[in-house]
Coordinates of N, CA and C in Angstrom, one line a residue:
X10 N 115.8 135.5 112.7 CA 114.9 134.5 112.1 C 114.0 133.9 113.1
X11 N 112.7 133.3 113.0 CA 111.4 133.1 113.6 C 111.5 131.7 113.1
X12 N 111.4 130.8 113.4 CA 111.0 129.2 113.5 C 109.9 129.0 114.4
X13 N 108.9 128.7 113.8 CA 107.9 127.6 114.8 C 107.5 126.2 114.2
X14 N 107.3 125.3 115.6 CA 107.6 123.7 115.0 C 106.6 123.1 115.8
X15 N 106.0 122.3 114.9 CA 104.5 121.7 115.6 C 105.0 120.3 115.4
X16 N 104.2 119.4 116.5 CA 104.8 118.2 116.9 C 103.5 116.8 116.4
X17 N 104.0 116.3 115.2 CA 102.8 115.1 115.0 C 103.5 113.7 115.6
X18 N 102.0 113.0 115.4 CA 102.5 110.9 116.4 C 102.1 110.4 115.4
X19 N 102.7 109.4 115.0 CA 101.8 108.4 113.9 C 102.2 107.1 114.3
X20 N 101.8 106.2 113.4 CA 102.1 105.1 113.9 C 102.3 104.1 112.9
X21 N 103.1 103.3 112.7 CA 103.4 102.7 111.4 C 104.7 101.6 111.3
X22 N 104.4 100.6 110.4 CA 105.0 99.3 110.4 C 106.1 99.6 109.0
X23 N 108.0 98.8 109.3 CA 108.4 99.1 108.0 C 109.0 97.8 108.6
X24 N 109.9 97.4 107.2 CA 111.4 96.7 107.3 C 112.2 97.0 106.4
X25 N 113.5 96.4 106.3 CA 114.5 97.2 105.8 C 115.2 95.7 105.0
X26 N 115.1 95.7 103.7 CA 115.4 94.7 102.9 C 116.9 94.8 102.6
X27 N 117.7 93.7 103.0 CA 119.3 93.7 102.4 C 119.7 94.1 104.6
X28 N 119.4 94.4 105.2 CA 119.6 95.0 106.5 C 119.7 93.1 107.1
X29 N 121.3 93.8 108.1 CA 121.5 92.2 108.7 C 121.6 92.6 110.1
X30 N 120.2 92.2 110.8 CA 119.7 92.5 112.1 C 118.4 92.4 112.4
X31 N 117.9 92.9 113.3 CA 116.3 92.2 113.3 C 115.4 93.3 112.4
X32 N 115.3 94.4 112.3 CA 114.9 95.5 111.3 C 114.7 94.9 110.1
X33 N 115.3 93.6 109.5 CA 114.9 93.4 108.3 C 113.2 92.4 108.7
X34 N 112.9 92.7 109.5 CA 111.6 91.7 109.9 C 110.4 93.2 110.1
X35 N 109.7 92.7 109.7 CA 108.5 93.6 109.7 C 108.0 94.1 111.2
X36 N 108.3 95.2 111.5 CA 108.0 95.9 113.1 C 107.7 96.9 112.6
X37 N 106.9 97.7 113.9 CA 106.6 99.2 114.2 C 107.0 99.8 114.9
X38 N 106.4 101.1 114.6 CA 107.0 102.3 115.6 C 106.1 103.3 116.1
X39 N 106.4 103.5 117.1 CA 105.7 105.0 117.5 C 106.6 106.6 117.1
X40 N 105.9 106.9 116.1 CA 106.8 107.8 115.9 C 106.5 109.2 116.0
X41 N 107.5 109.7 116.3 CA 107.1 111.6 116.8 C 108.2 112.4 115.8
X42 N 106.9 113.4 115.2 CA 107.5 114.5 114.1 C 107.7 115.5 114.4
X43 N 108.7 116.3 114.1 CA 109.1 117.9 114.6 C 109.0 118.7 113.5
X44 N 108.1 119.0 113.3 CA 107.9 120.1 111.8 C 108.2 121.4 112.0
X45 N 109.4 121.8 111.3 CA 109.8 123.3 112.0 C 109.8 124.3 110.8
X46 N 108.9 125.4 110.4 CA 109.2 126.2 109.7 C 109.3 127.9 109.7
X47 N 110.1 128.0 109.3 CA 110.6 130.3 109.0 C 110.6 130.4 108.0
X48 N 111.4 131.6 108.2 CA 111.5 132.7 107.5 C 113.2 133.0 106.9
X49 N 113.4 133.4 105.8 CA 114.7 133.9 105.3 C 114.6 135.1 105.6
X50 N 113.7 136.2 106.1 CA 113.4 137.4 106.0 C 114.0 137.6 107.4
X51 N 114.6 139.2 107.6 CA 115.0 139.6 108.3 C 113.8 140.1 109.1
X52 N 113.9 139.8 110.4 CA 112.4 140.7 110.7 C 112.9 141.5 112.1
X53 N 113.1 142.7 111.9 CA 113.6 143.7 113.1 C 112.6 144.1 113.7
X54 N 111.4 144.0 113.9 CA 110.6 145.0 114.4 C 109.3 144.0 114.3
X55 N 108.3 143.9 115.3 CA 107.3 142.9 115.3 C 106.7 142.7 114.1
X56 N 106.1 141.3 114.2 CA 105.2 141.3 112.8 C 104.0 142.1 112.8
X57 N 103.2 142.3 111.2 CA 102.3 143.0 111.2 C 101.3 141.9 111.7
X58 N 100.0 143.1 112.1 CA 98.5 141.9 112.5 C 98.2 140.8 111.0
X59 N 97.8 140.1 111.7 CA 97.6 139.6 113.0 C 99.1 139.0 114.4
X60 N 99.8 139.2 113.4 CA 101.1 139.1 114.6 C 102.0 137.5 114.1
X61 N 101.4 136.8 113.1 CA 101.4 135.6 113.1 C 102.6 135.2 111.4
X62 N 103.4 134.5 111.7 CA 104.5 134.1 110.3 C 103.6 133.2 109.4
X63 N 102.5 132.2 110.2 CA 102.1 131.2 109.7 C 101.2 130.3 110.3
X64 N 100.1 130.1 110.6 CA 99.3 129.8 111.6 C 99.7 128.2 112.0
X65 N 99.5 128.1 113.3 CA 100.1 126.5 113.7 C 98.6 125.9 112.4
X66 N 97.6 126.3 112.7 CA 96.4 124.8 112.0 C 96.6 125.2 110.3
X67 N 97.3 126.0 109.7 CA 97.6 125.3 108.6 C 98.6 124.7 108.9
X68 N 99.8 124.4 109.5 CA 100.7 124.0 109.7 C 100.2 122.0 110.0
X69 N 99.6 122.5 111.0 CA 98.5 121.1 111.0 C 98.2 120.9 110.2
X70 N 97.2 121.3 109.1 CA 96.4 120.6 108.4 C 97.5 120.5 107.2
X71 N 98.6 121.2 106.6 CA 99.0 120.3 105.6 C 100.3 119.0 106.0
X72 N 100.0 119.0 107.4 CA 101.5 117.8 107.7 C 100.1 116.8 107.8
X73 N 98.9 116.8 108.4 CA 97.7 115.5 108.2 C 97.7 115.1 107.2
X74 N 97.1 116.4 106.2 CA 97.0 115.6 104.8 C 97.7 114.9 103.9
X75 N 98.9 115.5 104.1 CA 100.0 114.9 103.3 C 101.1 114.0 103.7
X76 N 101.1 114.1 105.2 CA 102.1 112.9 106.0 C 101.1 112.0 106.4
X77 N 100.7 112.4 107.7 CA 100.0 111.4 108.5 C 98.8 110.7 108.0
X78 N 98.1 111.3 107.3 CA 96.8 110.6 106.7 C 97.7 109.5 105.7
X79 N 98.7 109.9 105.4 CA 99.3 108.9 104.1 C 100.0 107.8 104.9
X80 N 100.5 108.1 106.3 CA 101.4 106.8 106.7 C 101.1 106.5 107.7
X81 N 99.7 106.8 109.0 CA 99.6 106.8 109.8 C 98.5 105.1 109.8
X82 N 99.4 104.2 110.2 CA 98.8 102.6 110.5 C 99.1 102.0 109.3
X83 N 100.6 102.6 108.7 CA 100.8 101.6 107.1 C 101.6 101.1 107.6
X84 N 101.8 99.9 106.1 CA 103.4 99.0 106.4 C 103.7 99.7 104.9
X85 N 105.1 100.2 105.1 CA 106.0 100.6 104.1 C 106.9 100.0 103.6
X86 N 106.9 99.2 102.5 CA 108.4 98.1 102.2 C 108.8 98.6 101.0
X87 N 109.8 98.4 100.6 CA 110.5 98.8 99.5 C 110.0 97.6 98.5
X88 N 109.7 97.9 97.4 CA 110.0 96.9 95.9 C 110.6 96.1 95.8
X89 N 112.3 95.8 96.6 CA 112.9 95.1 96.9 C 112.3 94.5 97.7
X90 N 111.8 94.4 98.9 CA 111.6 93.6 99.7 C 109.9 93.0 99.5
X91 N 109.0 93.9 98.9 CA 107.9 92.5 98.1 C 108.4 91.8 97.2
X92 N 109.7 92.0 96.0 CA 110.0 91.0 95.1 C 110.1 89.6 95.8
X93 N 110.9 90.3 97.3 CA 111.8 89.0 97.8 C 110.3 88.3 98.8
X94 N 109.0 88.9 99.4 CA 108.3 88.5 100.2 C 107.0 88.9 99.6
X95 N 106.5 88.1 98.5 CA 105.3 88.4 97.8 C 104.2 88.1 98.7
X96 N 103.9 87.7 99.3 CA 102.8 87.3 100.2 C 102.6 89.0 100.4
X97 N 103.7 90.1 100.7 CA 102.9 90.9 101.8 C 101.8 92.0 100.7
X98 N 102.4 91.6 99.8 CA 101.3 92.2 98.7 C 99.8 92.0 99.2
X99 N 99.6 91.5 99.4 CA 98.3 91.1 99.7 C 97.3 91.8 100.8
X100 N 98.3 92.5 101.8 CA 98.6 93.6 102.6 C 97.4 94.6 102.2
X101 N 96.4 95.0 103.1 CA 95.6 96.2 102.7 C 95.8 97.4 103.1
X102 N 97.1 97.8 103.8 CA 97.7 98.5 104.5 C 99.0 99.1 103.9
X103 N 99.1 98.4 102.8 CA 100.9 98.5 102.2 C 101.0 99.1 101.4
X104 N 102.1 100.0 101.6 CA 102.8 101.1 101.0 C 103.9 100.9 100.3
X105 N 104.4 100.7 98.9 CA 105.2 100.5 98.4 C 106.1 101.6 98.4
X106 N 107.4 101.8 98.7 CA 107.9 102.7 98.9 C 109.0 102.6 98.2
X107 N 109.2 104.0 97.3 CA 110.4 104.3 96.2 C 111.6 103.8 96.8
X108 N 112.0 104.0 98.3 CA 113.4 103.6 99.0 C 113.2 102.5 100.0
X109 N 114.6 102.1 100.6 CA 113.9 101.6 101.7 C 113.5 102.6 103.0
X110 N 112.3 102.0 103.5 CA 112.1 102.9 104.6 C 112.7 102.9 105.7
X111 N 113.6 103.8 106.0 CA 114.4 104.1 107.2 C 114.0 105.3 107.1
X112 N 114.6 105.7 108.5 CA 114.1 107.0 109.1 C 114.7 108.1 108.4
X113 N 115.8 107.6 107.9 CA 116.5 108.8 107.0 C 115.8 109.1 105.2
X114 N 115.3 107.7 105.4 CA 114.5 108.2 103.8 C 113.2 108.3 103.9
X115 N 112.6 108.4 105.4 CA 111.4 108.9 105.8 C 111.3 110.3 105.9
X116 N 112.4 110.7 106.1 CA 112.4 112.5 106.3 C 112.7 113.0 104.9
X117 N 113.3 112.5 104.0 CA 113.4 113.0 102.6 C 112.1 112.6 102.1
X118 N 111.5 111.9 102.0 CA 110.0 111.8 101.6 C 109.2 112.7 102.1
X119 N 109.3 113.0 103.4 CA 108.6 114.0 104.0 C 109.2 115.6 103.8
X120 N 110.0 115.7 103.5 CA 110.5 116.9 103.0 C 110.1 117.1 101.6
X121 N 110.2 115.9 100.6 CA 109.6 117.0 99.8 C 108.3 117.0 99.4
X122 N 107.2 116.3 100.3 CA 105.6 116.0 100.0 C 105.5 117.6 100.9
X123 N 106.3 117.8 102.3 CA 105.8 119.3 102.7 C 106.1 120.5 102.0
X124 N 107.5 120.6 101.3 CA 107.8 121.4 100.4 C 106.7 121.6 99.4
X125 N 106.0 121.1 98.9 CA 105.0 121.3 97.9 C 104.5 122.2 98.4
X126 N 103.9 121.9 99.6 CA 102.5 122.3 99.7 C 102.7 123.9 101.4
X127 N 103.7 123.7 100.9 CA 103.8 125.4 101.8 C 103.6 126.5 101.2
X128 N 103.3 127.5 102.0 CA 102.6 128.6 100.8 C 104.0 129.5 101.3
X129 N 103.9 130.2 100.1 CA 104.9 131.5 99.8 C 105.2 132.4 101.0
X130 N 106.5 132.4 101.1 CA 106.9 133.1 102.3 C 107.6 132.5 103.8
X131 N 107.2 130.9 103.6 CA 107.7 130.7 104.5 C 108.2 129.1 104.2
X132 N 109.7 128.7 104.7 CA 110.2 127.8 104.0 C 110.1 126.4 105.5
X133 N 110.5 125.5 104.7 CA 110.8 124.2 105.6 C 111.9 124.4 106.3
X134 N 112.7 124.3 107.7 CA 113.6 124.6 107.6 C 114.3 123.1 108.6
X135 N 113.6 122.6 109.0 CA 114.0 121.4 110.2 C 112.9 120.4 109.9
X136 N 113.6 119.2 110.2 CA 112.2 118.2 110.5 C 113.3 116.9 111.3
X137 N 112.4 116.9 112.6 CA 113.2 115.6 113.3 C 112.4 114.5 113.7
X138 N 112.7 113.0 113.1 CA 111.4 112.0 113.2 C 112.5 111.1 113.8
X139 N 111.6 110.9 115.1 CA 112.3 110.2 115.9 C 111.7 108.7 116.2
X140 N 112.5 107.7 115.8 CA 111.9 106.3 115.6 C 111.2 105.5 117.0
X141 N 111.9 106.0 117.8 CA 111.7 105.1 119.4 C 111.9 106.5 120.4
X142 N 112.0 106.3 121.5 CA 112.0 107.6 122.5 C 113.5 108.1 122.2
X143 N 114.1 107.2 122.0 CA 115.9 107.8 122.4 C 116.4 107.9 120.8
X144 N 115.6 107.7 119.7 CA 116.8 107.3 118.3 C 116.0 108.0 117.5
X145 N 116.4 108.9 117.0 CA 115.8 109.8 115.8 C 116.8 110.5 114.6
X146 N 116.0 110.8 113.2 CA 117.1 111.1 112.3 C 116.5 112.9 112.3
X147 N 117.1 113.5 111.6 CA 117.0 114.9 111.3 C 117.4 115.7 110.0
X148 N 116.8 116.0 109.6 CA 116.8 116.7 108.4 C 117.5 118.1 108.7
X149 N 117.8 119.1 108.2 CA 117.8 120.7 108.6 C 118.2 121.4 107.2
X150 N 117.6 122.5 107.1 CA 118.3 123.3 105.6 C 119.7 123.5 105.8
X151 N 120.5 123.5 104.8 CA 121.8 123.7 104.3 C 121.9 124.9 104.1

């Protein structure tokens, strides 16, 4: 099996509603993505020309369009947490978000906005978004 994994930064504000610690206060992150995708295909023998499973700049251009352009300088709060903090509505930056935003429901969101948009033949297989230098969540196929 063939995996190749291209590396995005974004940058973006959450908190975490019902959370007893400082996380339930509105902070950011610098965050680094590990987009890793293959093959189920057995491949014994080099690939055909141009040589390539998947080019890195589509690989680029659909994690821009559909991750980064969508969360890069947002604040992401959950519905619960503007019920409880209506002011931040007002926010021109804000992302209402189906879960709360933790890094673990940041990677299922992100799994299945990239799932869509991969073309035939080659599957998602990893994705690791790491919140700070040392703390990151990870996704991987089953």
């Amino acid at each position: 099996m063939i995996r190749l994994t291209k590396i995005f930064h974004f940058e973006m504000a959450h908190a975490l509603s019902q959370y007893n610690g400082p996380c339930k206060n509105i902070h950011g992150h610098t965050y680094t993505l590990h987009v890793t995708i293959g093959t189920n295909e057995s491949i014994e023998d080099y690939i055909p020309s141009p040589g390539i499973l998947i080019d890195f700049k589509l690989i680029k251009k659909i994690v821009q369009e559909n991750i980064i352009q969508v969360l890069d300088h947002s604040l992401l709060l959950s519905r619960e947490y503007t019920e409880q903090n209506p002011a931040c509505l007002a926010l021109h930056n804000l992302i209402i978000f189906e879960a709360e935003p933790s890094a673990e429901n940041l990677l299922l969101f992100i799994r299945k906005q990239l799932i869509e948009f991969l073309p035939a033949g080659v599957d998602l297989k990893k994705l690791v978004l790491f919140e700070t230098g040392d703390s990151y969540a990870e996704w991987e196929e089953g």
